[in-house]
Amino acid sequence: MKFEQAAIAVQDQQGYAGLHARIDAAFDSRDVEVFLSRLVRSKLRIRDFESALNRGLLGKEAAELYASLPVSDQALTRERYLRLVEAVPLELRQRYLKVYAYY
C-alpha cells in the first residue's frame, strides 16, 4: 500500500502564495548558492526554518507573512521548505556540508 499524504486546504491563499514565492526564489537554481552562503555567514543550519526566517534570509517581510498564516498553512510552508532543502543538488549539499550537518 502506497503512502498518500492527506490533502490540507490552504486557508490564506494570498499570504501563503507570497511566502512560497520568497521560499521558491531562495531555492531557485541561480540563487540557492547565495542562500546557502548567507546561512553559513549566519551560522545557521538549513533545516532551522524559523531562524532563517527571523533573520530575514527569506526576505524582510517573510517572518511577518509566516506569523500571519494559520497554523495549518504554517505547517504546509515548513513542509515545502524542507522538501526544497532536500532537493538541492548533491554537489552543493556537499560543498555546504556545514549547513546540512546535524551536529
Coordinates of N, CA, C and O in Angstrom, one line a residue:
M1 N 0.8 -1.2 0.0 CA 0.0 0.0 0.0 C 0.9 1.3 0.0 O 1.8 1.4 0.8
K2 N 0.7 2.1 -0.9 CA 1.5 3.3 -1.1 C 1.0 4.4 -0.1 O -0.2 4.6 0.0
F3 N 1.9 5.1 0.5 CA 1.6 6.2 1.4 C 1.0 7.4 0.6 O 1.6 7.8 -0.4
E4 N -0.1 8.0 1.0 CA -0.6 9.2 0.4 C -0.9 10.2 1.5 O -1.5 9.9 2.5
Q5 N -0.3 11.3 1.3 CA -0.5 12.4 2.2 C -1.9 13.0 2.1 O -2.4 13.2 1.1
A6 N -2.4 13.3 3.3 CA -3.8 13.9 3.3 C -3.7 15.3 2.7 O -2.8 16.0 3.0
A7 N -4.7 15.6 2.0 CA -4.7 17.0 1.4 C -5.2 18.0 2.5 O -6.3 17.7 3.1
I8 N -4.5 19.0 2.7 CA -4.9 20.0 3.6 C -5.1 21.3 2.8 O -4.3 21.8 2.1
A9 N -6.3 21.9 3.0 CA -6.7 23.1 2.2 C -5.9 24.3 2.8 O -5.8 24.4 4.0
V10 N -5.5 25.1 1.9 CA -4.8 26.4 2.3 C -5.9 27.4 2.7 O -6.9 27.5 1.9
Q11 N -5.8 28.0 3.8 CA -6.8 28.9 4.3 C -6.5 30.4 3.9 O -7.5 31.1 3.6
D12 N -5.3 30.8 3.9 CA -4.9 32.2 3.5 C -4.1 32.1 2.2 O -2.9 32.1 2.2
Q13 N -4.8 32.1 1.1 CA -4.2 31.9 -0.2 C -3.2 33.0 -0.5 O -2.1 32.7 -1.0
Q14 N -3.5 34.2 -0.3 CA -2.6 35.3 -0.6 C -1.3 35.3 0.2 O -0.2 35.4 -0.4
G15 N -1.4 35.2 1.5 CA -0.2 35.2 2.3 C 0.6 33.9 2.0 O 1.8 34.0 2.0
Y16 N -0.1 32.8 1.8 CA 0.6 31.5 1.5 C 1.4 31.7 0.2 O 2.6 31.3 0.1
A17 N 0.8 32.2 -0.8 CA 1.4 32.3 -2.1 C 2.6 33.3 -2.0 O 3.7 33.1 -2.6
G18 N 2.4 34.4 -1.3 CA 3.5 35.4 -1.2 C 4.7 34.8 -0.5 O 5.9 35.0 -0.9
L19 N 4.5 34.0 0.6 CA 5.6 33.4 1.3 C 6.3 32.3 0.5 O 7.5 32.2 0.5
H20 N 5.5 31.6 -0.2 CA 6.1 30.5 -1.0 C 6.8 31.0 -2.2 O 7.8 30.4 -2.6
A21 N 6.5 32.2 -2.7 CA 7.2 32.8 -3.8 C 8.6 33.2 -3.3 O 9.6 33.0 -4.0
R22 N 8.7 33.7 -2.0 CA 10.0 34.0 -1.4 C 10.9 32.8 -1.2 O 12.1 32.8 -1.4
I23 N 10.2 31.7 -0.7 CA 11.0 30.5 -0.5 C 11.5 29.9 -1.8 O 12.6 29.5 -1.9
D24 N 10.6 29.8 -2.8 CA 11.0 29.3 -4.1 C 12.1 30.1 -4.7 O 13.0 29.6 -5.3
A25 N 12.1 31.4 -4.5 CA 13.2 32.3 -5.0 C 14.5 32.0 -4.4 O 15.5 31.9 -5.0
A26 N 14.5 31.7 -3.1 CA 15.7 31.4 -2.4 C 16.3 30.0 -2.9 O 17.5 29.9 -2.9
F27 N 15.5 29.1 -3.3 CA 15.9 27.8 -3.7 C 16.0 27.7 -5.3 O 16.2 26.6 -5.8
D28 N 15.8 28.8 -5.9 CA 16.0 28.8 -7.4 C 17.4 28.4 -7.7 O 18.3 28.8 -7.0
S29 N 17.6 27.7 -8.8 CA 18.9 27.1 -9.1 C 20.0 28.2 -9.3 O 21.1 28.0 -9.0
R30 N 19.6 29.4 -9.7 CA 20.5 30.5 -9.8 C 20.9 31.2 -8.5 O 21.9 31.9 -8.4
D31 N 20.0 31.1 -7.5 CA 20.2 31.8 -6.2 C 20.4 30.9 -5.0 O 20.7 31.4 -3.9
V32 N 20.3 29.6 -5.1 CA 20.4 28.7 -3.9 C 21.8 28.8 -3.3 O 21.9 28.8 -2.1
E33 N 22.8 29.0 -4.1 CA 24.2 29.1 -3.5 C 24.3 30.4 -2.7 O 25.0 30.4 -1.6
V34 N 23.7 31.4 -3.1 CA 23.7 32.7 -2.3 C 23.0 32.5 -1.0 O 23.5 32.9 0.1
F35 N 21.9 31.8 -1.0 CA 21.1 31.5 0.2 C 22.0 30.6 1.1 O 22.0 30.9 2.3
L36 N 22.6 29.6 0.6 CA 23.4 28.7 1.4 C 24.6 29.5 2.0 O 25.0 29.3 3.2
S37 N 25.2 30.4 1.3 CA 26.3 31.2 1.8 C 25.8 32.1 2.9 O 26.5 32.3 3.9
R38 N 24.6 32.6 2.8 CA 24.1 33.5 3.8 C 23.8 32.7 5.1 O 24.0 33.2 6.2
L39 N 23.4 31.4 4.9 CA 23.2 30.6 6.1 C 24.6 30.3 6.8 O 24.6 30.3 8.0
V40 N 25.6 30.1 6.0 CA 26.9 29.9 6.6 C 27.4 31.1 7.4 O 27.8 31.0 8.5
R41 N 27.2 32.3 6.8 CA 27.6 33.5 7.5 C 26.8 33.8 8.7 O 27.3 34.3 9.7
S42 N 25.6 33.3 8.7 CA 24.7 33.5 9.9 C 24.9 32.4 10.9 O 24.2 32.4 12.0
K43 N 25.7 31.4 10.6 CA 25.9 30.2 11.4 C 24.6 29.5 11.8 O 24.4 29.1 12.9
L44 N 23.8 29.3 10.7 CA 22.5 28.6 10.9 C 22.6 27.2 10.1 O 23.3 27.1 9.1
R45 N 21.8 26.3 10.5 CA 21.6 25.0 9.8 C 20.5 25.2 8.9 O 19.5 25.9 9.2
I46 N 20.5 24.6 7.7 CA 19.5 24.8 6.7 C 18.1 24.3 7.1 O 17.1 24.9 6.7
R47 N 18.0 23.3 8.0 CA 16.7 22.8 8.4 C 16.1 23.7 9.5 O 15.0 23.4 10.0
D48 N 16.8 24.7 10.0 CA 16.3 25.6 11.0 C 15.5 26.7 10.4 O 15.9 27.9 10.3
F49 N 14.3 26.4 9.9 CA 13.5 27.3 9.1 C 13.1 28.6 9.8 O 13.3 29.6 9.3
E50 N 12.7 28.4 11.0 CA 12.2 29.6 11.8 C 13.4 30.6 12.0 O 13.2 31.8 11.9
S51 N 14.6 30.1 12.3 CA 15.7 31.0 12.5 C 16.1 31.7 11.2 O 16.4 32.9 11.2
A52 N 16.1 31.0 10.1 CA 16.4 31.6 8.8 C 15.3 32.7 8.5 O 15.6 33.8 8.0
L53 N 14.1 32.4 8.8 CA 13.0 33.3 8.5 C 13.2 34.5 9.4 O 13.1 35.7 8.9
N54 N 13.4 34.4 10.7 CA 13.5 35.5 11.6 C 14.8 36.4 11.3 O 14.8 37.6 11.7
R55 N 15.8 35.8 10.7 CA 17.0 36.6 10.4 C 16.8 37.3 9.1 O 17.7 38.0 8.7
G56 N 15.7 37.1 8.4 CA 15.5 37.8 7.2 C 16.1 37.2 5.9 O 16.2 37.9 4.9
L57 N 16.6 36.0 6.0 CA 17.2 35.3 4.9 C 16.3 34.9 3.8 O 16.7 34.6 2.7
L58 N 15.0 35.0 4.1 CA 14.0 34.7 3.0 C 13.2 35.9 2.7 O 12.2 35.9 2.0
G59 N 13.7 37.1 3.0 CA 13.1 38.3 2.7 C 12.6 39.0 4.0 O 12.4 38.4 5.0
K60 N 12.6 40.3 4.0 CA 12.3 41.1 5.2 C 10.8 40.9 5.7 O 10.6 40.9 6.9
E61 N 9.9 40.7 4.7 CA 8.5 40.5 5.1 C 8.1 39.1 5.4 O 7.0 38.8 5.8
A62 N 9.0 38.2 5.1 CA 8.7 36.7 5.2 C 8.2 36.3 6.6 O 7.3 35.6 6.8
A63 N 8.9 36.8 7.6 CA 8.6 36.4 9.0 C 7.2 36.9 9.4 O 6.4 36.2 10.0
E64 N 6.9 38.1 8.9 CA 5.5 38.7 9.2 C 4.4 37.9 8.5 O 3.4 37.6 9.0
L65 N 4.7 37.5 7.2 CA 3.8 36.7 6.5 C 3.6 35.4 7.1 O 2.4 34.9 7.3
Y66 N 4.6 34.7 7.5 CA 4.6 33.4 8.2 C 3.7 33.5 9.5 O 2.9 32.7 9.7
A67 N 4.0 34.5 10.3 CA 3.3 34.7 11.6 C 1.8 34.9 11.4 O 1.0 34.6 12.2
S68 N 1.4 35.6 10.2 CA 0.0 35.9 10.0 C -0.8 34.7 9.5 O -2.0 34.7 9.4
L69 N -0.1 33.6 9.0 CA -0.7 32.4 8.5 C -1.3 31.6 9.6 O -0.8 31.5 10.7
P70 N -2.4 30.9 9.3 CA -3.0 30.0 10.3 C -2.0 28.8 10.5 O -1.1 28.6 9.6
V71 N -2.1 28.1 11.5 CA -1.2 27.0 11.9 C -1.1 26.0 10.8 O 0.0 25.5 10.5
S72 N -2.2 25.6 10.2 CA -2.1 24.6 9.1 C -1.3 25.1 7.9 O -0.6 24.3 7.3
D73 N -1.5 26.4 7.6 CA -0.7 26.9 6.5 C 0.8 27.0 6.8 O 1.7 26.8 6.0
Q74 N 1.1 27.3 8.1 CA 2.5 27.3 8.6 C 3.1 25.9 8.4 O 4.2 25.8 8.0
A75 N 2.3 24.9 8.8 CA 2.9 23.6 8.7 C 3.1 23.2 7.2 O 4.2 22.6 6.9
L76 N 2.2 23.6 6.3 CA 2.4 23.3 4.9 C 3.7 24.0 4.4 O 4.4 23.5 3.5
T77 N 3.9 25.2 4.9 CA 5.0 26.0 4.5 C 6.3 25.4 4.9 O 7.3 25.3 4.2
R78 N 6.4 25.0 6.2 CA 7.6 24.3 6.7 C 7.9 23.0 5.9 O 9.0 22.7 5.5
E79 N 6.8 22.3 5.6 CA 7.0 21.0 4.8 C 7.5 21.3 3.4 O 8.4 20.7 2.9
R80 N 7.0 22.4 2.8 CA 7.5 22.8 1.4 C 9.0 23.2 1.5 O 9.8 22.8 0.7
Y81 N 9.3 24.0 2.5 CA 10.7 24.4 2.7 C 11.6 23.2 2.9 O 12.7 23.1 2.2
L82 N 11.3 22.3 3.7 CA 12.1 21.1 3.9 C 12.2 20.2 2.7 O 13.2 19.6 2.4
R83 N 11.1 20.1 1.9 CA 11.2 19.4 0.6 C 12.2 20.1 -0.3 O 13.0 19.4 -1.0
L84 N 12.2 21.4 -0.4 CA 13.2 22.1 -1.2 C 14.6 22.0 -0.7 O 15.6 21.9 -1.5
V85 N 14.8 21.9 0.6 CA 16.1 21.7 1.2 C 16.7 20.4 0.7 O 17.9 20.3 0.4
E86 N 15.9 19.4 0.7 CA 16.3 18.0 0.2 C 16.5 18.0 -1.3 O 17.2 17.1 -1.8
A87 N 15.9 18.9 -2.0 CA 16.0 18.9 -3.5 C 17.3 19.6 -4.0 O 17.5 19.6 -5.2
V88 N 18.0 20.3 -3.1 CA 19.2 21.0 -3.5 C 20.2 19.9 -4.1 O 20.4 18.8 -3.5
P89 N 20.8 20.2 -5.2 CA 21.8 19.3 -5.9 C 22.8 18.8 -4.9 O 23.3 19.5 -4.0
L90 N 23.2 17.5 -5.0 CA 24.2 16.9 -4.1 C 25.5 17.6 -4.1 O 26.1 17.7 -3.0
E91 N 25.9 18.1 -5.2 CA 27.2 18.9 -5.3 C 27.2 20.1 -4.3 O 28.1 20.3 -3.6
L92 N 26.1 20.8 -4.3 CA 26.0 22.0 -3.4 C 25.9 21.5 -2.0 O 26.4 22.1 -1.1
R93 N 25.1 20.4 -1.8 CA 25.0 19.9 -0.4 C 26.3 19.5 0.2 O 26.6 19.7 1.4
Q94 N 27.1 18.9 -0.6 CA 28.5 18.5 -0.2 C 29.4 19.7 0.1 O 30.1 19.8 1.0
R95 N 29.3 20.7 -0.8 CA 30.1 21.9 -0.7 C 29.7 22.7 0.6 O 30.5 23.3 1.2
Y96 N 28.4 22.7 0.9 CA 27.9 23.4 2.1 C 27.5 22.4 3.2 O 26.4 22.6 3.8
L97 N 28.3 21.4 3.4 CA 28.1 20.4 4.4 C 27.8 21.0 5.8 O 27.0 20.4 6.5
K98 N 28.5 22.1 6.0 CA 28.3 22.7 7.4 C 26.9 23.0 7.7 O 26.4 22.9 8.8
V99 N 26.2 23.6 6.7 CA 24.8 23.9 6.9 C 23.8 22.7 6.9 O 22.7 22.8 7.4
Y100 N 24.3 21.7 6.2 CA 23.5 20.5 6.1 C 23.7 19.5 7.2 O 22.9 18.6 7.5
A101 N 24.8 19.6 8.0 CA 25.2 18.6 9.0 C 24.2 18.7 10.2 O 23.7 19.8 10.5
Y102 N 24.1 17.6 10.9 CA 23.2 17.6 12.0 C 23.9 17.9 13.4 O 23.2 18.0 14.4
Y103 N 25.2 18.1 13.4 CA 25.9 18.3 14.7 C 25.7 19.7 15.2 O 25.2 20.6 14.5

